[in-house]
mmCIF file of C-alpha atoms (C1' of nucleotides) in Angstrom:
data_model
loop_
_atom_site.group_PDB
_atom_site.id
_atom_site.type_symbol
_atom_site.label_atom_id
_atom_site.label_comp_id
_atom_site.label_asym_id
_atom_site.label_seq_id
_atom_site.Cartn_x
_atom_site.Cartn_y
_atom_site.Cartn_z
ATOM 1 C CA MET A 1 -96.947 -11.712 -24.946
ATOM 2 C CA PRO A 2 -95.443 -9.859 -27.902
ATOM 3 C CA GLU A 3 -97.422 -6.629 -27.502
ATOM 4 C CA GLY A 4 -97.835 -7.145 -23.777
ATOM 5 C CA ARG A 5 -97.337 -3.514 -22.755
ATOM 6 C CA THR A 6 -100.994 -3.223 -21.859
ATOM 7 C CA GLY A 7 -102.401 -1.383 -18.929
ATOM 8 C CA GLN A 8 -102.777 -4.703 -17.235
ATOM 9 C CA GLY A 9 -99.205 -5.664 -17.975
ATOM 10 C CA TYR A 10 -97.952 -2.477 -16.439
ATOM 11 C CA GLY A 11 -100.256 -2.871 -13.490
ATOM 12 C CA SER A 12 -98.972 -6.286 -12.641
ATOM 13 C CA GLU A 13 -95.443 -5.058 -13.139
ATOM 14 C CA SER A 14 -95.812 -2.283 -10.588
ATOM 15 C CA LEU A 15 -97.238 -4.794 -8.167
ATOM 16 C CA LEU A 16 -94.696 -7.466 -8.862
ATOM 17 C CA PHE A 17 -91.491 -5.506 -8.899
ATOM 18 C CA LEU A 18 -91.430 -5.443 -5.118
ATOM 19 C CA THR A 19 -91.843 -9.162 -4.545
ATOM 20 C CA ASP A 20 -89.089 -10.943 -2.666
ATOM 21 C CA GLU A 21 -88.211 -12.798 -5.849
ATOM 22 C CA GLN A 22 -87.780 -9.568 -7.780
ATOM 23 C CA LEU A 23 -85.728 -8.095 -4.978
ATOM 24 C CA ARG A 24 -83.531 -11.145 -4.811
ATOM 25 C CA GLN A 25 -82.874 -10.914 -8.521
ATOM 26 C CA GLY A 26 -81.784 -7.344 -7.991
ATOM 27 C CA ILE A 27 -79.502 -8.413 -5.159
ATOM 28 C CA GLU A 28 -77.886 -11.112 -7.243
ATOM 29 C CA ALA A 29 -77.568 -8.765 -10.204
ATOM 30 C CA MET A 30 -75.677 -6.336 -7.977
ATOM 31 C CA PHE A 31 -73.384 -9.102 -6.786
ATOM 32 C CA PHE A 32 -72.453 -10.321 -10.249
ATOM 33 C CA ALA A 33 -72.332 -6.885 -11.841
ATOM 34 C CA TYR A 34 -69.955 -5.570 -9.211
ATOM 35 C CA ARG A 35 -67.580 -8.372 -10.031
ATOM 36 C CA GLY A 36 -67.680 -7.311 -13.654
ATOM 37 C CA PHE A 37 -67.335 -3.691 -12.655
ATOM 38 C CA THR A 38 -64.041 -4.306 -10.875
ATOM 39 C CA ALA A 39 -62.689 -7.140 -13.026
ATOM 40 C CA ASP A 40 -60.751 -5.091 -15.573
ATOM 41 C CA PRO A 41 -58.972 -2.736 -13.162
ATOM 42 C CA ASP A 42 -58.293 -5.683 -10.851
ATOM 43 C CA ARG A 43 -56.397 -7.458 -13.582
ATOM 44 C CA ILE A 44 -54.225 -4.420 -14.261
ATOM 45 C CA LEU A 45 -53.626 -3.762 -10.562
ATOM 46 C CA ALA A 46 -52.630 -7.346 -9.873
ATOM 47 C CA GLU A 47 -49.723 -7.045 -12.282
ATOM 48 C CA MET A 48 -48.212 -4.296 -10.177
ATOM 49 C CA SER A 49 -49.188 -5.794 -6.822
ATOM 50 C CA TYR A 50 -51.695 -3.086 -6.053
ATOM 51 C CA GLY A 51 -55.266 -3.644 -5.001
ATOM 52 C CA ARG A 52 -58.638 -1.981 -5.170
ATOM 53 C CA ALA A 53 -57.768 0.273 -2.290
ATOM 54 C CA HIS A 54 -54.996 1.806 -4.361
ATOM 55 C CA HIS A 55 -57.349 2.237 -7.276
ATOM 56 C CA ARG A 56 -59.927 3.999 -5.143
ATOM 57 C CA ALA A 57 -57.371 6.384 -3.683
ATOM 58 C CA ILE A 58 -55.967 7.175 -7.106
ATOM 59 C CA HIS A 59 -59.422 7.672 -8.525
ATOM 60 C CA PHE A 60 -60.552 10.193 -5.952
ATOM 61 C CA ILE A 61 -57.249 12.044 -5.781
ATOM 62 C CA ASN A 62 -57.474 12.453 -9.536
ATOM 63 C CA ARG A 63 -61.045 13.579 -9.131
ATOM 64 C CA SER A 64 -60.202 16.216 -6.538
ATOM 65 C CA PRO A 65 -56.532 17.176 -6.746
ATOM 66 C CA GLY A 66 -55.275 18.752 -3.536
ATOM 67 C CA THR A 67 -57.823 16.935 -1.398
ATOM 68 C CA THR A 68 -56.792 16.258 2.183
ATOM 69 C CA VAL A 69 -56.348 12.886 3.811
ATOM 70 C CA ASN A 70 -59.343 13.557 6.007
ATOM 71 C CA ASN A 71 -61.558 14.414 3.074
ATOM 72 C CA LEU A 72 -60.477 11.280 1.290
ATOM 73 C CA LEU A 73 -61.249 9.298 4.424
ATOM 74 C CA SER A 74 -64.837 10.452 4.529
ATOM 75 C CA ILE A 75 -65.307 9.541 0.873
ATOM 76 C CA LEU A 76 -63.710 6.118 1.091
ATOM 77 C CA GLY A 77 -65.268 5.179 4.405
ATOM 78 C CA VAL A 78 -62.238 3.417 5.858
ATOM 79 C CA THR A 79 -60.029 4.142 8.825
ATOM 80 C CA LYS A 80 -57.200 6.605 8.460
ATOM 81 C CA GLN A 81 -54.703 3.883 9.297
ATOM 82 C CA SER A 82 -55.964 1.754 6.432
ATOM 83 C CA LEU A 83 -55.832 4.634 3.991
ATOM 84 C CA ASN A 84 -52.441 5.670 5.255
ATOM 85 C CA ARG A 85 -50.852 2.357 4.384
ATOM 86 C CA VAL A 86 -52.109 2.665 0.824
ATOM 87 C CA LEU A 87 -50.999 6.275 0.522
ATOM 88 C CA ARG A 88 -47.567 5.427 1.892
ATOM 89 C CA THR A 89 -46.932 2.892 -0.861
ATOM 90 C CA LEU A 90 -48.315 5.202 -3.544
ATOM 91 C CA ILE A 91 -46.133 8.044 -2.314
ATOM 92 C CA GLY A 92 -43.142 5.735 -1.999
ATOM 93 C CA ASP A 93 -43.679 4.530 -5.552
ATOM 94 C CA GLY A 94 -43.879 8.085 -6.827
ATOM 95 C CA LEU A 95 -47.521 8.001 -7.933
ATOM 96 C CA VAL A 96 -48.792 10.481 -5.366
ATOM 97 C CA ILE A 97 -47.263 13.476 -3.664
ATOM 98 C CA SER A 98 -48.331 14.834 -0.311
ATOM 99 C CA LYS A 99 -47.927 18.540 0.422
ATOM 100 C CA VAL A 100 -48.153 20.023 3.904
ATOM 101 C CA GLY A 101 -51.029 22.481 4.039
ATOM 102 C CA GLU A 102 -50.132 26.165 3.997
ATOM 103 C CA LEU A 103 -52.994 27.440 6.100
ATOM 104 C CA ASP A 104 -53.188 24.393 8.327
ATOM 105 C CA LYS A 105 -49.918 22.545 8.584
ATOM 106 C CA ARG A 106 -51.629 19.496 10.036
ATOM 107 C CA GLU A 107 -53.274 18.800 6.717
ATOM 108 C CA ARG A 108 -51.676 16.920 3.843
ATOM 109 C CA HIS A 109 -52.852 17.795 0.341
ATOM 110 C CA LEU A 110 -52.658 14.989 -2.154
ATOM 111 C CA TYR A 111 -51.831 15.139 -5.849
ATOM 112 C CA LEU A 112 -51.116 12.590 -8.568
ATOM 113 C CA THR A 113 -47.709 12.748 -10.204
ATOM 114 C CA ASP A 114 -47.454 12.282 -13.963
ATOM 115 C CA GLN A 115 -46.837 8.629 -13.315
ATOM 116 C CA GLY A 116 -49.900 8.499 -11.063
ATOM 117 C CA GLN A 117 -52.002 10.166 -13.719
ATOM 118 C CA ALA A 118 -50.794 7.622 -16.243
ATOM 119 C CA LEU A 119 -51.933 4.730 -14.074
ATOM 120 C CA GLU A 120 -55.215 6.461 -13.340
ATOM 121 C CA ALA A 121 -55.835 6.823 -17.054
ATOM 122 C CA THR A 122 -55.067 3.174 -17.700
ATOM 123 C CA LEU A 123 -57.421 2.038 -14.962
ATOM 124 C CA SER A 124 -60.152 4.481 -15.921
ATOM 125 C CA ASP A 125 -59.969 3.565 -19.564
ATOM 126 C CA ALA A 126 -60.465 -0.093 -18.767
ATOM 127 C CA GLN A 127 -63.344 0.543 -16.412
ATOM 128 C CA ARG A 128 -65.000 3.074 -18.674
ATOM 129 C CA ALA A 129 -64.766 0.757 -21.659
ATOM 130 C CA ARG A 130 -66.912 -1.809 -19.890
ATOM 131 C CA MET A 131 -69.268 0.857 -18.631
ATOM 132 C CA ARG A 132 -69.570 2.315 -22.091
ATOM 133 C CA ALA A 133 -70.385 -1.063 -23.584
ATOM 134 C CA ALA A 134 -72.987 -1.708 -20.900
ATOM 135 C CA TYR A 135 -74.558 1.721 -21.403
ATOM 136 C CA LYS A 136 -74.630 1.234 -25.139
ATOM 137 C CA ASP A 137 -76.253 -2.174 -24.797
ATOM 138 C CA ALA A 138 -78.840 -0.938 -22.361
ATOM 139 C CA GLY A 139 -79.714 2.419 -23.885
ATOM 140 C CA PRO A 140 -80.225 5.900 -22.404
ATOM 141 C CA GLU A 141 -83.478 5.201 -20.609
ATOM 142 C CA ALA A 142 -82.074 2.166 -18.845
ATOM 143 C CA VAL A 143 -79.029 4.199 -17.847
ATOM 144 C CA GLN A 144 -81.250 6.813 -16.282
ATOM 145 C CA GLY A 145 -83.049 4.127 -14.308
ATOM 146 C CA PHE A 146 -79.770 2.539 -13.333
ATOM 147 C CA LYS A 147 -78.489 5.756 -11.787
ATOM 148 C CA THR A 148 -81.777 6.478 -10.094
ATOM 149 C CA VAL A 149 -81.854 3.114 -8.327
ATOM 150 C CA LEU A 150 -78.184 3.254 -7.366
ATOM 151 C CA GLU A 151 -78.617 6.655 -5.788
ATOM 152 C CA ALA A 152 -81.680 5.444 -3.912
ATOM 153 C CA MET A 153 -79.577 2.599 -2.570
ATOM 154 C CA MET A 154 -77.014 4.877 -0.921
ATOM 155 C CA ASP A 155 -76.929 6.043 2.660
ATOM 156 C CA ALA A 156 -77.482 9.735 3.177
ATOM 157 C CA ASP A 157 -73.804 10.462 3.708
ATOM 158 C CA MET A 158 -72.794 8.578 0.568
ATOM 159 C CA ARG A 159 -75.412 10.444 -1.412
ATOM 160 C CA ARG A 160 -73.921 13.659 -0.103
ATOM 161 C CA ALA A 161 -70.415 12.635 -1.112
ATOM 162 C CA TYR A 162 -71.680 11.485 -4.508
ATOM 163 C CA ALA A 163 -73.535 14.720 -5.132
ATOM 164 C CA LYS A 164 -70.548 16.770 -4.023
ATOM 165 C CA LEU A 165 -68.362 15.071 -6.596
ATOM 166 C CA ARG A 166 -70.772 16.038 -9.331
ATOM 167 C CA ASP A 167 -70.419 19.775 -8.737
ATOM 168 C CA MET B 1 -89.846 19.995 -20.237
ATOM 169 C CA PRO B 2 -93.210 18.248 -19.937
ATOM 170 C CA GLU B 3 -93.432 17.075 -23.547
ATOM 171 C CA GLY B 4 -89.672 17.333 -23.974
ATOM 172 C CA ARG B 5 -89.214 13.905 -25.535
ATOM 173 C CA THR B 6 -88.371 15.514 -28.858
ATOM 174 C CA GLY B 7 -86.022 14.095 -31.406
ATOM 175 C CA GLN B 8 -83.510 16.738 -30.435
ATOM 176 C CA GLY B 9 -83.797 16.064 -26.714
ATOM 177 C CA TYR B 10 -83.271 12.416 -27.256
ATOM 178 C CA GLY B 11 -80.506 13.070 -29.714
ATOM 179 C CA SER B 12 -78.445 15.076 -27.256
ATOM 180 C CA GLU B 13 -79.145 12.544 -24.536
ATOM 181 C CA SER B 14 -77.927 9.623 -26.592
ATOM 182 C CA LEU B 15 -74.815 11.600 -27.451
ATOM 183 C CA LEU B 16 -74.133 12.762 -23.926
ATOM 184 C CA PHE B 17 -74.760 9.649 -21.917
ATOM 185 C CA LEU B 18 -71.548 8.121 -23.171
ATOM 186 C CA THR B 19 -69.235 10.998 -22.302
ATOM 187 C CA ASP B 20 -66.395 10.255 -19.925
ATOM 188 C CA GLU B 21 -68.059 12.452 -17.333
ATOM 189 C CA GLN B 22 -71.291 10.487 -17.558
ATOM 190 C CA LEU B 23 -69.416 7.229 -17.351
ATOM 191 C CA ARG B 24 -67.444 8.407 -14.349
ATOM 192 C CA GLN B 25 -70.647 9.316 -12.571
ATOM 193 C CA GLY B 26 -71.873 5.813 -13.215
ATOM 194 C CA ILE B 27 -68.645 4.379 -11.852
ATOM 195 C CA GLU B 28 -68.840 6.433 -8.694
ATOM 196 C CA ALA B 29 -72.522 5.617 -8.292
ATOM 197 C CA MET B 30 -71.629 1.924 -8.406
ATOM 198 C CA PHE B 31 -68.936 2.429 -5.796
ATOM 199 C CA PHE B 32 -71.152 4.218 -3.312
ATOM 200 C CA ALA B 33 -74.237 2.118 -3.985
ATOM 201 C CA TYR B 34 -72.360 -1.112 -3.396
ATOM 202 C CA ARG B 35 -71.342 0.158 0.008
ATOM 203 C CA GLY B 36 -74.993 0.790 0.787
ATOM 204 C CA PHE B 37 -75.919 -2.568 -0.660
ATOM 205 C CA THR B 38 -73.674 -4.430 1.762
ATOM 206 C CA ALA B 39 -73.893 -2.122 4.773
ATOM 207 C CA ASP B 40 -76.875 -3.688 6.541
ATOM 208 C CA PRO B 41 -75.789 -7.334 6.299
ATOM 209 C CA ASP B 42 -72.244 -6.297 7.188
ATOM 210 C CA ARG B 43 -73.444 -4.843 10.473
ATOM 211 C CA ILE B 44 -75.282 -8.020 11.385
ATOM 212 C CA LEU B 45 -72.415 -10.254 10.343
ATOM 213 C CA ALA B 46 -69.862 -8.269 12.306
ATOM 214 C CA GLU B 47 -71.698 -9.013 15.543
ATOM 215 C CA MET B 48 -71.143 -12.734 15.054
ATOM 216 C CA SER B 49 -67.651 -12.369 13.608
ATOM 217 C CA TYR B 50 -68.696 -13.503 10.187
ATOM 218 C CA GLY B 51 -67.932 -11.660 6.982
ATOM 219 C CA ARG B 52 -69.307 -11.173 3.514
ATOM 220 C CA ALA B 53 -67.853 -14.473 2.410
ATOM 221 C CA HIS B 54 -70.127 -16.267 4.876
ATOM 222 C CA HIS B 55 -73.107 -14.263 3.696
ATOM 223 C CA ARG B 56 -72.491 -15.116 0.075
ATOM 224 C CA ALA B 57 -72.170 -18.817 0.830
ATOM 225 C CA ILE B 58 -75.341 -18.804 2.913
ATOM 226 C CA HIS B 59 -77.219 -16.867 0.256
ATOM 227 C CA PHE B 60 -76.455 -19.237 -2.575
ATOM 228 C CA ILE B 61 -76.898 -22.397 -0.530
ATOM 229 C CA ASN B 62 -80.314 -21.108 0.427
ATOM 230 C CA ARG B 63 -80.977 -20.284 -3.206
ATOM 231 C CA SER B 64 -80.039 -23.756 -4.418
ATOM 232 C CA PRO B 65 -80.302 -26.266 -1.575
ATOM 233 C CA GLY B 66 -78.250 -29.363 -2.232
ATOM 234 C CA THR B 67 -75.794 -27.539 -4.443
ATOM 235 C CA THR B 68 -72.312 -29.006 -4.582
ATOM 236 C CA VAL B 69 -69.102 -27.379 -3.455
ATOM 237 C CA ASN B 70 -67.909 -27.198 -7.031
ATOM 238 C CA ASN B 71 -71.069 -25.514 -8.221
ATOM 239 C CA LEU B 72 -70.822 -22.979 -5.437
ATOM 240 C CA LEU B 73 -67.217 -22.319 -6.376
ATOM 241 C CA SER B 74 -68.124 -21.418 -9.931
ATOM 242 C CA ILE B 75 -70.846 -19.056 -8.739
ATOM 243 C CA LEU B 76 -68.759 -17.324 -6.114
ATOM 244 C CA GLY B 77 -65.623 -17.118 -8.218
ATOM 245 C CA VAL B 78 -63.174 -17.844 -5.403
ATOM 246 C CA THR B 79 -60.687 -20.629 -4.792
ATOM 247 C CA LYS B 80 -61.728 -23.824 -3.087
ATOM 248 C CA GLN B 81 -59.339 -23.077 -0.234
ATOM 249 C CA SER B 82 -61.046 -19.800 0.383
ATOM 250 C CA LEU B 83 -64.530 -21.262 0.193
ATOM 251 C CA ASN B 84 -63.531 -24.233 2.271
ATOM 252 C CA ARG B 85 -62.386 -22.055 5.141
ATOM 253 C CA VAL B 86 -65.806 -20.391 5.197
ATOM 254 C CA LEU B 87 -67.761 -23.628 4.841
ATOM 255 C CA ARG B 88 -65.752 -25.230 7.614
ATOM 256 C CA THR B 89 -66.775 -22.544 10.088
ATOM 257 C CA LEU B 90 -70.395 -22.589 8.933
ATOM 258 C CA ILE B 91 -70.573 -26.376 9.256
ATOM 259 C CA GLY B 92 -68.761 -26.250 12.584
ATOM 260 C CA ASP B 93 -71.214 -23.662 13.858
ATOM 261 C CA GLY B 94 -74.169 -25.773 12.757
ATOM 262 C CA LEU B 95 -75.490 -23.421 10.081
ATOM 263 C CA VAL B 96 -74.749 -25.681 7.133
ATOM 264 C CA ILE B 97 -74.716 -29.412 6.677
ATOM 265 C CA SER B 98 -72.765 -31.277 4.045
ATOM 266 C CA LYS B 99 -74.135 -34.568 2.722
ATOM 267 C CA VAL B 100 -72.137 -37.062 0.701
ATOM 268 C CA GLY B 101 -73.710 -37.472 -2.740
ATOM 269 C CA GLU B 102 -75.715 -40.609 -3.405
ATOM 270 C CA LEU B 103 -74.996 -40.956 -7.100
ATOM 271 C CA ASP B 104 -71.502 -39.552 -6.912
ATOM 272 C CA LYS B 105 -70.017 -40.048 -3.498
ATOM 273 C CA ARG B 106 -67.205 -37.587 -4.202
ATOM 274 C CA GLU B 107 -69.653 -34.731 -4.175
ATOM 275 C CA ARG B 108 -70.807 -32.901 -1.066
ATOM 276 C CA HIS B 109 -74.287 -31.462 -1.191
ATOM 277 C CA LEU B 110 -74.840 -28.409 0.954
ATOM 278 C CA TYR B 111 -77.949 -27.463 2.907
ATOM 279 C CA LEU B 112 -78.817 -24.835 5.467
ATOM 280 C CA THR B 113 -79.881 -26.056 8.884
ATOM 281 C CA ASP B 114 -82.795 -24.352 10.619
ATOM 282 C CA GLN B 115 -80.275 -22.132 12.324
ATOM 283 C CA GLY B 116 -78.681 -21.362 8.972
ATOM 284 C CA GLN B 117 -82.031 -20.513 7.473
ATOM 285 C CA ALA B 118 -82.738 -18.208 10.367
ATOM 286 C CA LEU B 119 -79.538 -16.271 9.767
ATOM 287 C CA GLU B 120 -80.204 -16.211 6.039
ATOM 288 C CA ALA B 121 -83.619 -14.728 6.666
ATOM 289 C CA THR B 122 -82.207 -12.067 8.966
ATOM 290 C CA LEU B 123 -79.585 -11.061 6.432
ATOM 291 C CA SER B 124 -81.976 -11.178 3.491
ATOM 292 C CA ASP B 125 -84.585 -9.157 5.285
ATOM 293 C CA ALA B 126 -82.102 -6.407 5.982
ATOM 294 C CA GLN B 127 -80.782 -6.352 2.447
ATOM 295 C CA ARG B 128 -84.194 -6.593 0.856
ATOM 296 C CA ALA B 129 -85.538 -3.787 2.996
ATOM 297 C CA ARG B 130 -82.988 -1.411 1.529
ATOM 298 C CA MET B 131 -83.561 -2.761 -1.949
ATOM 299 C CA ARG B 132 -87.298 -2.415 -1.554
ATOM 300 C CA ALA B 133 -86.960 1.190 -0.425
ATOM 301 C CA ALA B 134 -84.675 1.964 -3.353
ATOM 302 C CA TYR B 135 -87.025 0.301 -5.829
ATOM 303 C CA LYS B 136 -89.984 2.141 -4.386
ATOM 304 C CA ASP B 137 -88.184 5.461 -4.606
ATOM 305 C CA ALA B 138 -87.062 4.885 -8.143
ATOM 306 C CA GLY B 139 -90.169 3.282 -9.633
ATOM 307 C CA PRO B 140 -90.721 0.269 -11.888
ATOM 308 C CA GLU B 141 -89.247 1.736 -15.051
ATOM 309 C CA ALA B 142 -86.029 2.743 -13.315
ATOM 310 C CA VAL B 143 -85.799 -0.746 -11.836
ATOM 311 C CA GLN B 144 -86.073 -2.260 -15.296
ATOM 312 C CA GLY B 145 -83.261 -0.019 -16.507
ATOM 313 C CA PHE B 146 -81.207 -0.803 -13.428
ATOM 314 C CA LYS B 147 -81.342 -4.522 -14.100
ATOM 315 C CA THR B 148 -80.661 -4.082 -17.787
ATOM 316 C CA VAL B 149 -77.484 -2.112 -17.185
ATOM 317 C CA LEU B 150 -76.280 -4.443 -14.447
ATOM 318 C CA GLU B 151 -76.706 -7.460 -16.676
ATOM 319 C CA ALA B 152 -74.869 -5.709 -19.492
ATOM 320 C CA MET B 153 -72.020 -5.092 -17.067
ATOM 321 C CA MET B 154 -71.467 -8.782 -16.337
ATOM 322 C CA ASP B 155 -69.004 -11.098 -17.995
ATOM 323 C CA ALA B 156 -70.503 -13.874 -20.066
ATOM 324 C CA ASP B 157 -69.971 -16.514 -17.403
ATOM 325 C CA MET B 158 -71.566 -14.365 -14.712
ATOM 326 C CA ARG B 159 -74.520 -13.701 -16.971
ATOM 327 C CA ARG B 160 -74.872 -17.428 -17.403
ATOM 328 C CA ALA B 161 -74.790 -18.027 -13.660
ATOM 329 C CA TYR B 162 -77.239 -15.192 -13.094
ATOM 330 C CA ALA B 163 -79.647 -16.479 -15.715
ATOM 331 C CA LYS B 164 -79.390 -20.010 -14.346
ATOM 332 C CA LEU B 165 -80.467 -18.816 -10.919
ATOM 333 C CA ARG B 166 -83.591 -17.287 -12.402
ATOM 334 C CA ASP B 167 -84.960 -20.572 -13.721
ATOM 335 C "C1'" DT C 1 -49.904 28.730 28.214
ATOM 336 C "C1'" DT C 2 -52.214 24.820 28.826
ATOM 337 C "C1'" DG C 3 -55.540 21.491 27.446
ATOM 338 C "C1'" DG C 4 -58.294 19.610 23.992
ATOM 339 C "C1'" DA C 5 -59.443 18.711 19.160
ATOM 340 C "C1'" DA C 6 -57.845 17.631 14.645
ATOM 341 C "C1'" DT C 7 -54.625 15.372 11.648
ATOM 342 C "C1'" DG C 8 -51.579 12.064 10.440
ATOM 343 C "C1'" DT C 9 -48.070 8.053 11.341
ATOM 344 C "C1'" DC C 10 -46.364 3.574 13.156
ATOM 345 C "C1'" DA C 11 -47.197 -1.178 14.988
ATOM 346 C "C1'" DA C 12 -49.792 -5.220 15.592
ATOM 347 C "C1'" DC C 13 -53.564 -8.102 14.485
ATOM 348 C "C1'" DA C 14 -57.701 -10.342 11.978
ATOM 349 C "C1'" DA C 15 -60.388 -11.519 7.804
ATOM 350 C "C1'" DC C 16 -60.196 -13.231 3.440
ATOM 351 C "C1'" DA C 17 -58.388 -13.631 -0.786
ATOM 352 C "C1'" DC C 18 -54.429 -16.106 -3.376
ATOM 353 C "C1'" DT C 19 -50.824 -19.965 -4.884
ATOM 354 C "C1'" DG C 20 -48.689 -24.385 -4.382
ATOM 355 C "C1'" DA C 21 -48.384 -28.965 -2.711
ATOM 356 C "C1'" DC C 22 -50.451 -32.907 -1.239
ATOM 357 C "C1'" DA C 23 -54.091 -36.584 0.325
ATOM 358 C "C1'" DT C 24 -58.198 -39.162 -0.351
ATOM 359 C "C1'" DA C 25 -61.848 -41.198 -2.493
ATOM 360 C "C1'" DA C 26 -64.644 -42.118 -6.297
ATOM 361 C "C1'" DA C 27 -65.496 -42.270 -11.073
ATOM 362 C "C1'" DC C 28 -64.072 -43.075 -15.611
ATOM 363 C "C1'" DT C 29 -61.277 -45.195 -19.417
ATOM 364 C "C1'" DG C 30 -58.738 -48.291 -22.037
ATOM 365 C "C1'" DC D 1 -57.600 -54.236 -13.504
ATOM 366 C "C1'" DA D 2 -54.216 -50.192 -14.000
ATOM 367 C "C1'" DG D 3 -53.971 -45.595 -14.820
ATOM 368 C "C1'" DT D 4 -56.156 -41.147 -15.172
ATOM 369 C "C1'" DT D 5 -59.359 -37.736 -14.109
ATOM 370 C "C1'" DT D 6 -62.602 -35.490 -11.057
ATOM 371 C "C1'" DA D 7 -64.288 -33.683 -6.626
ATOM 372 C "C1'" DT D 8 -63.155 -32.432 -2.343
ATOM 373 C "C1'" DG D 9 -60.424 -31.239 1.645
ATOM 374 C "C1'" DT D 10 -56.185 -29.721 4.083
ATOM 375 C "C1'" DC D 11 -51.689 -27.504 5.269
ATOM 376 C "C1'" DA D 12 -48.438 -23.906 4.687
ATOM 377 C "C1'" DG D 13 -47.236 -19.483 3.135
ATOM 378 C "C1'" DT D 14 -48.180 -14.807 1.282
ATOM 379 C "C1'" DG D 15 -50.512 -10.339 0.214
ATOM 380 C "C1'" DT D 16 -54.149 -6.847 0.501
ATOM 381 C "C1'" DT D 17 -57.226 -4.487 3.316
ATOM 382 C "C1'" DG D 18 -59.604 -3.780 7.076
ATOM 383 C "C1'" DT D 19 -59.400 -3.058 12.327
ATOM 384 C "C1'" DT D 20 -57.634 -0.947 17.210
ATOM 385 C "C1'" DG D 21 -54.188 1.105 20.097
ATOM 386 C "C1'" DA D 22 -50.528 4.256 20.953
ATOM 387 C "C1'" DC D 23 -48.315 8.408 19.804
ATOM 388 C "C1'" DA D 24 -46.516 12.858 17.573
ATOM 389 C "C1'" DT D 25 -47.638 17.220 15.633
ATOM 390 C "C1'" DT D 26 -50.320 21.214 14.944
ATOM 391 C "C1'" DC D 27 -53.990 24.308 15.748
ATOM 392 C "C1'" DC D 28 -57.166 26.794 18.558
ATOM 393 C "C1'" DA D 29 -59.561 28.481 22.415
ATOM 394 C "C1'" DA D 30 -60.169 29.150 27.404
#
DNA sequence: TTGGAATGTCAACAACACTGACATAAACTG
DNA sequence: CAGTTTATGTCAGTGTTGTTGACATTCCAA
């Protein structure tokens, strides 16, 4: 099937891509790919006895400097107690600073310090390098499809958070 | 842009899709999508005080009945102590049986019991339903791109394991 | 001003990963 | 056969990350 992109080929494809076998391949691809996705940052984090939770917090604080704890909570989808433990160590280690809100003194606004930004850059560079290689391998059209499927896989509230970050 | 697939359009796309901003969107899409990917099984598992580790074991035992502990270890990428804790509970709860190998009596071959298969089906159905909806939303071409990028994101050994499962 | 909602912190606990050490049995090797 | 390697399982200890419960602070509205 060298020139197999016939009408028939496409027809069978659009019928077949929803079979359980096809779906299972997608499920397993997600499982393995996510391991690859986190492997590089994980290695760096392990050296400094941080984990993925720290990475996620750093990532989204960098993404939205001045964000509140509550806002971060809704993005990360964990309990405030869980996030708080991570933030406490990051603040204690001088990677993040927490400023009491001026309008609402209950709120804490979060910022990366220079040191925090340095770690963020290191982690991002590693993760982006793999992403860049994968994108380059796969090509622009595949990347478009990749994003389309991922977005379709999200819950409504995740899709909202994801869209909000792209503003 | 109905006929917008011009050389220029493509040119700018192939330049832009590797920008840091594009890559970051991909990274965040992976983060949110993976949450969606695991959300449905997680809910089911939580009711019976199992976790993702149990799901993964059940999935791959179902995928390759009679697989050995060692083989499972290389697929899951965890330590034997970690896997053993999970297998012990699954065997104890009657979802998995472990048979001493006939050729090599050191090996344990793993199988799902009827009860194990029932749980596997419940979990798979939930996860596939979301996957099916996402695939349907995105269309066959996007799905092809999705898989291409995911595979490009894997390490070599994961890609090997993934390919092996597709035989 | 009083009560409730929102925000954040501290303490304790469970799940699940890790390392290290060790035991057992079987297979392989010289 | 003796010694080594392989496959598996177990025990103990540790760390990250999630959970719930209890509590303090701040804001706002009745």
